[in-house]
Short mmCIF file of C-alpha atoms and ligand atoms in Angstrom, two decimals:
data_model
loop_
_atom_site.label_atom_id
_atom_site.label_comp_id
_atom_site.label_asym_id
_atom_site.label_seq_id
_atom_site.Cartn_x
_atom_site.Cartn_y
_atom_site.Cartn_z
CA MET A 591 85.02 86.98 119.79
CA LYS A 592 88.39 88.29 118.57
CA THR A 593 88.40 91.65 116.93
CA PHE A 594 91.15 92.75 114.58
CA PRO A 595 92.53 96.32 114.47
CA ASP A 596 90.76 99.21 112.74
CA GLY A 597 91.86 99.42 108.99
CA PHE A 598 93.06 95.85 109.10
CA LEU A 599 93.74 94.76 105.49
CA TRP A 600 91.80 91.73 104.43
CA GLY A 601 92.60 90.30 101.05
CA ALA A 602 94.14 87.77 98.80
CA ALA A 603 97.30 87.20 96.76
CA ALA A 604 98.18 86.00 93.39
CA SER A 605 100.83 86.65 90.60
CA ALA A 606 100.86 87.60 87.19
CA PRO A 607 102.26 84.29 85.69
CA GLN A 608 99.93 82.17 87.59
CA THR A 609 96.66 84.09 86.70
CA GLU A 610 96.94 86.53 83.81
CA GLY A 611 97.10 83.78 81.01
CA SER A 612 97.53 85.47 77.46
CA ALA A 613 101.25 84.70 77.94
CA LEU A 614 102.15 85.00 74.18
CA VAL A 615 99.85 88.05 73.08
CA ASP A 616 99.97 91.76 72.88
CA GLY A 617 103.76 91.90 72.87
CA LYS A 618 104.67 89.92 76.01
CA SER A 619 108.09 88.23 75.66
CA LEU A 620 108.79 84.80 76.89
CA THR A 621 109.67 83.88 80.52
CA THR A 622 111.48 80.92 81.71
CA TRP A 623 108.22 79.16 82.44
CA ASP A 624 106.99 79.63 78.84
CA LYS A 625 110.06 78.26 77.50
CA TRP A 626 110.36 75.29 79.98
CA PHE A 627 106.85 74.32 79.10
CA GLU A 628 107.91 74.45 75.39
CA MET A 629 111.02 72.32 76.01
CA ASN A 630 109.74 69.88 78.54
CA PRO A 631 105.89 69.91 78.76
CA GLU A 632 105.88 66.43 80.43
CA LYS A 633 107.20 67.94 83.58
CA PHE A 634 103.93 69.86 84.19
CA ASP A 635 101.06 68.28 85.81
CA LYS A 636 98.58 66.95 82.95
CA GLN A 637 100.74 69.11 80.77
CA VAL A 638 98.99 72.25 81.60
CA GLY A 639 101.48 75.08 80.91
CA PRO A 640 101.48 78.87 81.62
CA LYS A 641 100.05 80.14 78.38
CA ASP A 642 96.49 80.24 79.52
CA THR A 643 96.49 80.51 83.37
CA SER A 644 93.13 81.84 84.89
CA ASN A 645 92.52 84.34 82.14
CA VAL A 646 92.69 87.57 84.29
CA TYR A 647 94.19 89.37 81.36
CA ARG A 648 90.87 89.30 79.82
CA GLN A 649 88.52 88.70 83.00
CA TYR A 650 89.96 91.06 85.64
CA ALA A 651 86.92 93.28 85.65
CA GLU A 652 84.83 90.27 86.58
CA ASP A 653 87.36 89.19 89.28
CA VAL A 654 87.48 92.75 90.85
CA GLN A 655 83.69 92.76 91.00
CA LEU A 656 83.82 89.45 92.85
CA MET A 657 86.39 91.01 95.27
CA GLU A 658 84.14 93.82 96.02
CA ASP A 659 81.34 91.17 96.57
CA MET A 660 83.52 89.57 99.10
CA LYS A 661 84.29 92.93 100.69
CA LEU A 662 88.05 92.46 100.24
CA ASN A 663 89.87 95.81 100.83
CA SER A 664 93.10 94.75 99.43
CA TYR A 665 94.62 92.45 96.70
CA ARG A 666 98.33 91.64 95.94
CA THR A 667 99.42 90.61 92.36
CA SER A 668 102.43 91.11 90.35
CA ILE A 669 103.53 92.85 87.30
CA SER A 670 105.02 90.73 84.51
CA TRP A 671 108.50 92.27 83.75
CA ALA A 672 108.33 90.36 80.24
CA ARG A 673 105.00 92.03 79.49
CA LEU A 674 105.90 95.48 80.74
CA LEU A 675 109.48 95.50 79.00
CA PRO A 676 109.62 92.65 76.62
CA ASP A 677 113.22 93.20 75.79
CA GLY A 678 114.14 94.82 79.02
CA LYS A 679 114.21 98.24 77.71
CA THR A 680 111.33 99.07 75.40
CA LEU A 681 108.02 99.95 77.08
CA ASN A 682 105.03 97.91 75.91
CA GLN A 683 102.04 100.36 75.86
CA LYS A 684 99.60 97.50 75.73
CA ALA A 685 100.95 96.20 79.07
CA VAL A 686 100.69 99.75 80.57
CA ASP A 687 97.11 100.09 79.61
CA PHE A 688 96.26 96.63 80.86
CA TYR A 689 97.92 97.23 84.34
CA ARG A 690 96.43 100.71 84.74
CA ASN A 691 93.04 99.66 83.83
CA TYR A 692 93.29 96.66 86.19
CA PHE A 693 94.67 98.60 89.07
CA LEU A 694 92.16 101.45 88.49
CA SER A 695 89.24 99.02 88.51
CA MET A 696 90.34 97.82 92.01
CA ILE A 697 90.86 101.29 93.31
CA GLU A 698 87.07 102.05 92.07
CA LYS A 699 85.90 99.11 94.13
CA ASN A 700 87.91 100.07 97.17
CA VAL A 701 90.16 97.29 96.74
CA GLU A 702 93.85 98.56 97.39
CA PRO A 703 96.24 97.09 94.78
CA ILE A 704 99.54 96.03 96.50
CA ILE A 705 101.90 95.43 93.75
CA ASN A 706 104.91 93.02 93.57
CA LEU A 707 107.53 93.06 90.88
CA PHE A 708 108.89 89.60 90.60
CA HIS A 709 107.15 86.39 91.25
CA PHE A 710 109.64 83.63 89.96
CA ASP A 711 109.15 84.87 86.21
CA MET A 712 112.48 85.57 84.87
CA PRO A 713 112.40 86.99 81.36
CA TRP A 714 113.91 84.56 78.83
CA TRP A 715 116.17 87.30 77.14
CA LEU A 716 117.96 87.70 80.64
CA MET A 717 118.00 84.13 81.41
CA GLU A 718 120.03 83.50 78.36
CA LYS A 719 122.65 85.92 79.82
CA GLY A 720 122.70 83.90 83.03
CA GLY A 721 119.54 85.10 84.96
CA TRP A 722 120.28 86.09 88.43
CA GLU A 723 123.88 84.56 88.17
CA THR A 724 124.99 87.67 86.05
CA ARG A 725 125.46 90.98 87.85
CA GLU A 726 123.77 92.63 84.83
CA SER A 727 120.50 91.36 86.29
CA VAL A 728 120.85 93.77 89.18
CA GLU A 729 120.83 96.93 86.95
CA ALA A 730 118.18 95.21 84.74
CA PHE A 731 115.75 94.89 87.57
CA GLY A 732 116.46 98.35 88.86
CA TYR A 733 115.67 99.82 85.57
CA TYR A 734 112.32 97.80 85.48
CA ALA A 735 111.49 98.74 88.93
CA LYS A 736 112.11 102.59 87.90
CA VAL A 737 109.67 102.06 84.97
CA ALA A 738 107.00 100.39 86.98
CA PHE A 739 107.16 103.20 89.69
CA GLU A 740 106.88 105.79 87.15
CA GLN A 741 103.95 104.22 85.09
CA PHE A 742 101.95 103.15 88.22
CA GLY A 743 103.01 105.12 91.06
CA ASP A 744 100.09 107.42 91.05
CA LEU A 745 97.89 104.18 91.56
CA VAL A 746 100.01 101.99 93.88
CA HIS A 747 100.98 102.85 97.28
CA ARG A 748 102.39 99.73 98.55
CA TRP A 749 104.99 97.99 96.40
CA THR A 750 107.05 94.89 97.00
CA THR A 751 110.04 93.95 95.02
CA PHE A 752 110.26 90.23 95.32
CA ASN A 753 108.02 87.26 96.39
CA GLU A 754 109.78 84.63 98.34
CA PRO A 755 113.30 85.27 96.91
CA ILE A 756 114.78 82.17 98.65
CA VAL A 757 112.20 80.17 96.49
CA HIS A 758 113.67 80.83 93.06
CA VAL A 759 117.15 80.32 94.59
CA GLU A 760 116.36 76.86 96.04
CA CYS A 761 114.03 75.66 93.54
CA GLY A 762 116.15 76.77 90.50
CA TYR A 763 119.51 75.76 91.73
CA LEU A 764 119.06 73.03 94.39
CA PHE A 765 115.76 71.14 94.15
CA GLU A 766 114.99 71.27 90.43
CA PHE A 767 111.47 72.77 90.70
CA HIS A 768 112.27 75.91 88.67
CA TYR A 769 114.22 76.41 85.49
CA PRO A 770 117.27 76.07 85.07
CA ALA A 771 116.90 73.16 87.52
CA VAL A 772 120.47 72.72 88.33
CA VAL A 773 121.93 71.55 91.47
CA ASP A 774 124.83 73.73 92.64
CA PHE A 775 125.03 75.09 96.10
CA LYS A 776 127.66 77.75 95.02
CA ARG A 777 125.62 78.97 92.12
CA ALA A 778 122.49 79.12 94.30
CA VAL A 779 124.27 81.38 96.69
CA GLN A 780 125.19 83.63 94.01
CA VAL A 781 121.70 83.82 92.68
CA GLY A 782 120.54 84.72 96.13
CA TYR A 783 123.23 87.45 96.35
CA HIS A 784 122.36 89.13 93.16
CA THR A 785 118.49 88.86 94.01
CA LEU A 786 119.22 90.67 97.15
CA MET A 787 121.21 93.41 95.40
CA ALA A 788 118.54 93.66 92.72
CA HIS A 789 116.02 94.19 95.57
CA VAL A 790 118.44 96.82 96.94
CA GLU A 791 118.49 98.55 93.55
CA ALA A 792 114.83 98.79 93.29
CA VAL A 793 114.58 100.20 96.81
CA LYS A 794 117.11 102.83 95.73
CA GLN A 795 115.22 103.76 92.57
CA PHE A 796 112.05 104.18 94.63
CA ARG A 797 113.60 106.35 97.27
CA LYS A 798 115.42 108.34 94.47
CA GLY A 799 112.14 108.98 92.45
CA GLN A 800 110.57 110.36 95.65
CA HIS A 801 107.45 108.30 94.99
CA THR A 802 104.80 108.45 97.62
CA GLY A 803 103.92 105.36 99.51
CA GLU A 804 105.94 102.36 100.91
CA ILE A 805 108.10 99.66 99.71
CA GLY A 806 108.86 96.16 101.14
CA ILE A 807 109.49 92.66 100.18
CA ILE A 808 107.53 89.50 100.72
CA LEU A 809 109.49 86.69 102.59
CA ASN A 810 108.55 83.16 103.40
CA LEU A 811 109.82 83.27 107.00
CA THR A 812 109.52 79.53 107.46
CA PRO A 813 110.04 79.01 111.20
CA VAL A 814 112.63 76.50 112.10
CA TYR A 815 112.14 74.12 114.85
CA GLY A 816 114.93 71.70 116.09
CA LYS A 817 114.27 68.03 117.12
CA SER A 818 115.83 68.76 120.65
CA ASP A 819 117.99 71.05 122.49
CA ALA A 820 120.99 68.82 122.08
CA PRO A 821 124.06 70.99 120.88
CA GLU A 822 124.08 69.14 117.43
CA ASP A 823 120.42 69.64 116.83
CA LEU A 824 120.74 73.42 117.78
CA LYS A 825 123.65 73.82 115.49
CA ALA A 826 121.44 72.24 112.70
CA LYS A 827 118.59 74.65 113.60
CA GLU A 828 120.82 77.74 113.50
CA ALA A 829 122.25 76.74 109.98
CA ALA A 830 118.68 76.15 108.59
CA ASP A 831 117.61 79.56 110.29
CA ALA A 832 120.60 81.39 108.78
CA LEU A 833 120.02 80.22 105.24
CA ASN A 834 116.28 80.05 105.13
CA VAL A 835 115.09 82.93 107.34
CA LYS A 836 117.82 85.42 108.09
CA SER A 837 119.43 85.38 104.70
CA PHE A 838 117.00 87.86 103.35
CA LEU A 839 115.25 88.96 106.58
CA ASP A 840 118.54 90.57 108.25
CA PRO A 841 119.77 92.56 105.29
CA VAL A 842 116.33 93.89 104.23
CA VAL A 843 115.23 94.96 107.77
CA LEU A 844 118.58 95.42 109.76
CA GLY A 845 120.81 96.41 106.72
CA HIS A 846 123.37 93.60 107.07
CA PHE A 847 124.00 89.95 106.76
CA PRO A 848 123.88 87.97 110.08
CA ALA A 849 127.22 86.82 111.19
CA GLU A 850 126.34 83.12 111.29
CA LEU A 851 125.44 83.28 107.60
CA ILE A 852 128.75 84.94 106.80
CA GLN A 853 130.78 82.26 108.68
CA LEU A 854 128.61 79.40 107.09
CA VAL A 855 129.25 80.51 103.49
CA LYS A 856 132.96 81.14 104.12
CA GLU A 857 133.51 77.67 106.02
CA ASN A 858 131.83 75.95 103.07
CA ASP A 859 133.53 77.77 100.33
CA LEU A 860 130.26 79.38 99.09
CA LEU A 861 131.03 83.07 99.09
CA PRO A 862 129.54 84.91 96.34
CA ALA A 863 131.15 87.55 94.06
CA SER A 864 130.25 90.99 95.21
CA GLU A 865 131.33 94.48 94.28
CA ALA A 866 132.93 97.25 96.38
CA GLY A 867 130.24 99.33 98.05
CA ASP A 868 127.61 96.60 98.20
CA LYS A 869 127.70 96.54 102.17
CA GLU A 870 126.79 100.23 102.12
CA ARG A 871 124.29 99.89 99.33
CA ILE A 872 122.42 97.04 101.51
CA ALA A 873 122.54 99.10 104.67
CA ARG A 874 120.99 102.15 102.85
CA ALA A 875 118.06 100.05 101.51
CA THR A 876 116.20 98.84 104.50
CA VAL A 877 112.41 98.27 103.83
CA ASP A 878 109.17 100.24 105.26
CA PHE A 879 107.29 96.94 105.78
CA LEU A 880 107.32 93.26 105.27
CA GLY A 881 105.05 90.67 103.65
CA VAL A 882 105.26 87.50 105.30
CA ASN A 883 104.14 84.17 103.61
CA TYR A 884 103.47 81.36 105.78
CA TYR A 885 102.46 77.79 104.82
CA GLN A 886 104.35 75.34 107.05
CA PRO A 887 107.28 75.13 109.44
CA LYS A 888 110.53 73.64 108.92
CA ARG A 889 111.76 70.87 111.49
CA VAL A 890 115.28 69.91 111.53
CA GLN A 891 117.89 67.70 113.19
CA ALA A 892 121.65 67.07 113.09
CA VAL A 893 123.00 65.27 110.05
CA SER A 894 124.69 62.03 110.82
CA HIS A 895 127.30 61.93 107.93
CA PRO A 896 127.57 65.20 106.40
CA THR A 897 129.67 65.97 103.36
CA VAL A 898 132.36 68.69 104.40
CA PRO A 899 132.40 71.40 102.87
CA ALA A 900 128.59 71.12 102.23
CA LYS A 901 127.38 70.23 98.91
CA MET A 902 123.82 70.72 99.78
CA PRO A 903 121.74 72.45 102.47
CA ASN A 904 121.08 68.80 103.87
CA ASP A 905 124.79 68.50 104.81
CA LEU A 906 124.10 71.31 107.28
CA TYR A 907 120.66 70.19 108.61
CA GLY A 908 118.47 67.04 108.09
CA GLU A 909 114.87 67.11 107.79
CA TYR A 910 112.99 65.94 110.94
CA ASP A 911 109.65 64.17 110.66
CA TRP A 912 107.82 65.14 113.80
CA PRO A 913 105.57 62.23 114.75
CA GLU A 914 102.85 64.44 116.03
CA LYS A 915 102.47 66.56 112.86
CA LYS A 916 99.06 67.34 111.21
CA ILE A 917 99.48 67.24 107.44
CA ASN A 918 97.72 68.52 104.50
CA PRO A 919 97.96 65.27 102.39
CA TYR A 920 97.51 66.99 99.00
CA ARG A 921 100.32 69.23 99.21
CA GLY A 922 102.23 67.26 101.74
CA TRP A 923 102.86 70.22 104.06
CA GLU A 924 102.49 70.24 107.77
CA ILE A 925 99.58 72.40 109.31
CA TYR A 926 100.86 74.21 112.34
CA PRO A 927 99.23 77.61 112.99
CA GLU A 928 101.13 78.22 116.21
CA ALA A 929 104.17 79.09 113.91
CA LEU A 930 102.27 82.26 112.78
CA TYR A 931 102.37 83.37 116.28
CA ASP A 932 106.00 82.63 116.70
CA ILE A 933 106.86 84.51 113.47
CA ALA A 934 104.76 87.54 114.78
CA MET A 935 106.67 87.66 118.07
CA ARG A 936 109.98 87.25 116.41
CA LEU A 937 109.31 90.23 114.30
CA LYS A 938 108.27 92.17 117.24
CA ASN A 939 111.15 91.30 119.53
CA GLU A 940 114.15 90.88 117.05
CA TYR A 941 113.25 93.16 114.19
CA GLY A 942 112.21 96.35 115.73
CA ASN A 943 108.59 95.45 115.43
CA ILE A 944 108.41 96.31 111.92
CA PRO A 945 105.05 96.71 110.25
CA TRP A 946 104.10 93.46 108.47
CA TYR A 947 101.27 91.71 107.07
CA VAL A 948 100.33 88.05 106.20
CA SER A 949 100.89 88.13 102.54
CA GLU A 950 99.99 84.49 101.91
CA ASN A 951 98.54 81.72 103.86
CA GLY A 952 96.32 78.91 102.49
CA MET A 953 95.61 75.32 101.76
CA GLY A 954 95.91 73.49 98.37
CA VAL A 955 93.57 70.79 97.99
CA ALA A 956 93.20 68.28 95.04
CA GLU A 957 89.94 67.34 93.33
CA GLU A 958 87.79 69.55 95.25
CA GLU A 959 84.86 68.84 93.09
CA ARG A 960 84.26 66.03 95.34
CA PHE A 961 83.04 68.47 97.89
CA MET A 962 80.58 70.17 95.69
CA ASN A 963 76.90 70.41 96.86
CA ASP A 964 73.79 70.26 94.71
CA GLU A 965 74.06 74.01 94.14
CA GLY A 966 77.63 73.62 92.69
CA ILE A 967 79.23 75.29 95.74
CA ILE A 968 82.48 73.45 97.15
CA GLN A 969 82.00 72.73 100.81
CA ASP A 970 85.56 73.69 101.84
CA ASP A 971 85.17 73.54 105.71
CA TYR A 972 88.86 72.28 105.91
CA ARG A 973 89.75 75.78 104.36
CA ILE A 974 87.73 77.62 106.80
CA GLU A 975 89.14 75.74 109.73
CA PHE A 976 92.63 76.42 108.37
CA VAL A 977 92.05 79.96 108.16
CA HIS A 978 90.26 80.29 111.45
CA ASP A 979 93.06 78.44 113.34
CA HIS A 980 95.61 80.80 111.75
CA LEU A 981 93.72 83.90 112.44
CA THR A 982 93.34 82.87 115.97
CA GLU A 983 97.13 82.68 116.49
CA LEU A 984 97.71 85.96 114.57
CA HIS A 985 95.07 87.85 116.72
CA LYS A 986 96.78 86.54 119.80
CA ALA A 987 100.17 88.10 118.64
CA ILE A 988 98.59 91.38 117.70
CA GLU A 989 96.98 91.52 121.11
CA GLU A 990 100.55 91.06 122.52
CA GLY A 991 101.77 93.92 120.30
CA SER A 992 103.01 92.51 117.08
CA ASN A 993 102.67 95.18 114.34
CA CYS A 994 100.53 93.30 111.93
CA PHE A 995 98.33 95.14 109.60
CA GLY A 996 96.62 92.55 107.43
CA TYR A 997 95.79 89.09 106.32
CA HIS A 998 95.82 87.88 102.65
CA MET A 999 94.80 84.49 101.55
CA TRP A 1000 96.49 82.48 98.74
CA THR A 1001 94.48 82.76 96.67
CA PHE A 1002 91.53 84.49 95.32
CA ALA A 1003 90.45 82.32 92.44
CA ASP A 1004 92.04 78.88 91.73
CA CYS A 1005 95.39 79.58 89.95
CA TRP A 1006 98.01 77.74 88.10
CA SER A 1007 100.68 76.25 90.44
CA TRP A 1008 103.92 76.01 88.48
CA LEU A 1009 104.79 72.30 87.81
CA ASN A 1010 101.78 71.31 89.52
CA GLY A 1011 99.61 72.99 87.24
CA TYR A 1012 95.98 73.06 88.53
CA ARG A 1013 96.35 70.04 90.74
CA ASN A 1014 95.93 71.67 94.15
CA ARG A 1015 93.35 74.45 94.39
CA TYR A 1016 93.69 77.21 96.73
CA GLY A 1017 91.02 79.83 95.85
CA PHE A 1018 87.94 81.27 97.55
CA TYR A 1019 86.48 80.98 94.03
CA ARG A 1020 86.43 77.78 92.03
CA VAL A 1021 88.06 78.23 88.42
CA ASP A 1022 86.52 75.69 85.77
CA ILE A 1023 89.57 75.52 83.46
CA GLU A 1024 87.51 73.42 80.86
CA ASN A 1025 84.63 75.93 80.95
CA ASP A 1026 85.65 79.42 80.02
CA PHE A 1027 87.36 79.79 83.35
CA LYS A 1028 84.08 80.26 85.09
CA ARG A 1029 84.27 81.44 88.58
CA THR A 1030 82.02 79.75 91.37
CA PRO A 1031 82.35 80.86 94.92
CA LYS A 1032 83.18 78.26 97.56
CA LYS A 1033 81.73 78.12 101.06
CA SER A 1034 84.92 79.73 102.39
CA SER A 1035 84.27 82.79 100.37
CA PHE A 1036 81.06 83.35 102.23
CA TRP A 1037 82.63 82.62 105.60
CA MET A 1038 85.44 85.10 104.95
CA LYS A 1039 83.05 87.71 103.86
CA SER A 1040 81.46 87.62 107.21
CA VAL A 1041 84.73 87.76 109.02
CA ILE A 1042 85.64 90.83 106.94
CA GLN A 1043 82.28 92.55 107.55
CA GLN A 1044 82.68 92.04 111.34
CA ASN A 1045 86.47 92.44 111.34
CA THR A 1046 86.19 89.71 113.92
CA ILE A 1047 86.44 85.92 114.50
CA ASP A 1048 84.77 83.71 116.82
C1 LIG B 2465 103.94 80.22 97.45
C2 LIG B 2465 104.14 80.95 96.17
C3 LIG B 2465 102.85 81.00 95.29
C4 LIG B 2465 101.95 79.77 95.36
C5 LIG B 2465 101.94 79.11 96.85
C6 LIG B 2465 101.49 77.78 96.88
O1 LIG B 2465 105.26 79.71 97.82
O2 LIG B 2465 104.32 82.35 96.37
O3 LIG B 2465 103.28 81.43 94.04
O4 LIG B 2465 102.25 78.91 94.27
O5 LIG B 2465 103.30 78.99 97.33
O6 LIG B 2465 102.19 76.75 96.55
P1 LIG B 2465 102.04 75.72 95.26
O7 LIG B 2465 101.47 76.47 94.15
O8 LIG B 2465 103.41 75.28 95.02
O9 LIG B 2465 101.19 74.69 95.80
#
């Protein structure tokens, strides 16, 4: 039996755009997702867009009751910037009421709300000005963060600024999965830089307002493994690590960019525009804790014929297809729980053993209704095995001193997955999108409840 520390956070994570629905009501303005769906619905799986995602705007009380039933003690979601401040300046009282009621209902059921400010949902008014490419976005985000802290600071004690900031950089400006779906390495680096400065501005506002509680950020610390220890493979690994892991991790925890990243952007003519004083601003804005999302590792090898200077990350490192990998065929992601141990030990050994928690981990599976039994309960044993194996690795790292204070599953009730719509399901609860968003527990919810009650896995 493996027991977790007292007070360990057990919960689940989600985001505003993927769960709230009601995207076009009660004063919310449009985001890039609303607009992109309007322009190109064919890009979205089965043409299911962001307008009516899992209906949490109306059904939150039911969900919170189900969280209590499962004995979750914490839950992370995000605030929609475009709902709270539809034009970036004017406070939407209906949004304030909704979020206050939502967070209060969690608190009443002993579920701590952990609240994130940005989960890939850029307001359209700001996108029209260039989104994260314009420096104006930094100040705009700082103002939004300040308002959020003032409106909800009495209810929320753990804040995070961004979810996986590297993802909107690469998906929006390299790989075409997010709007504006352009392919431009230099613009991507600029977007990343302004995102970091927006985070810095939000941390500044939090400290300046003397809010109680703590502030952090959620990073997908995708661990990088090289094909071999040959110097060319190691160089590829170092570049992948600098771009994908250290790019945000070092400035937010250590207060400065890693030397290898600075060298890489200089060598490849990718230096972003910055302002005097940014270096000091970054140094002053280190976080209190980290959320770490982990799904799959990154395996890399040397590139045989790179373009110099690099036009794309794969001029710096090539993907390596490890023959022994175990794969989740629905999402196409490798399953490798050992990486969670490696992340945990790296945070302990190289990042001052900063307090952190697993803010997302999970398994997306298509057509789960195939596994439904006669009582209508999906027998998701694959998910139970997935969570069990990751918790085993996490427990080992905690025993060895890594400062991990919780584990959150992606996700609580099936939610909308961007361009993938509702294809892959991740929830402890099934959501029937054709039948009033009805929630039905899956087998994994009962298993998880007993883990939580005993604070222990076998
Ligand atoms: C994370 C995101 C989530 C969620 C999850 C699953 O990277 O933070 O928003 O979507 O991945 O991925 P997907 O929905 O693409 O299958």
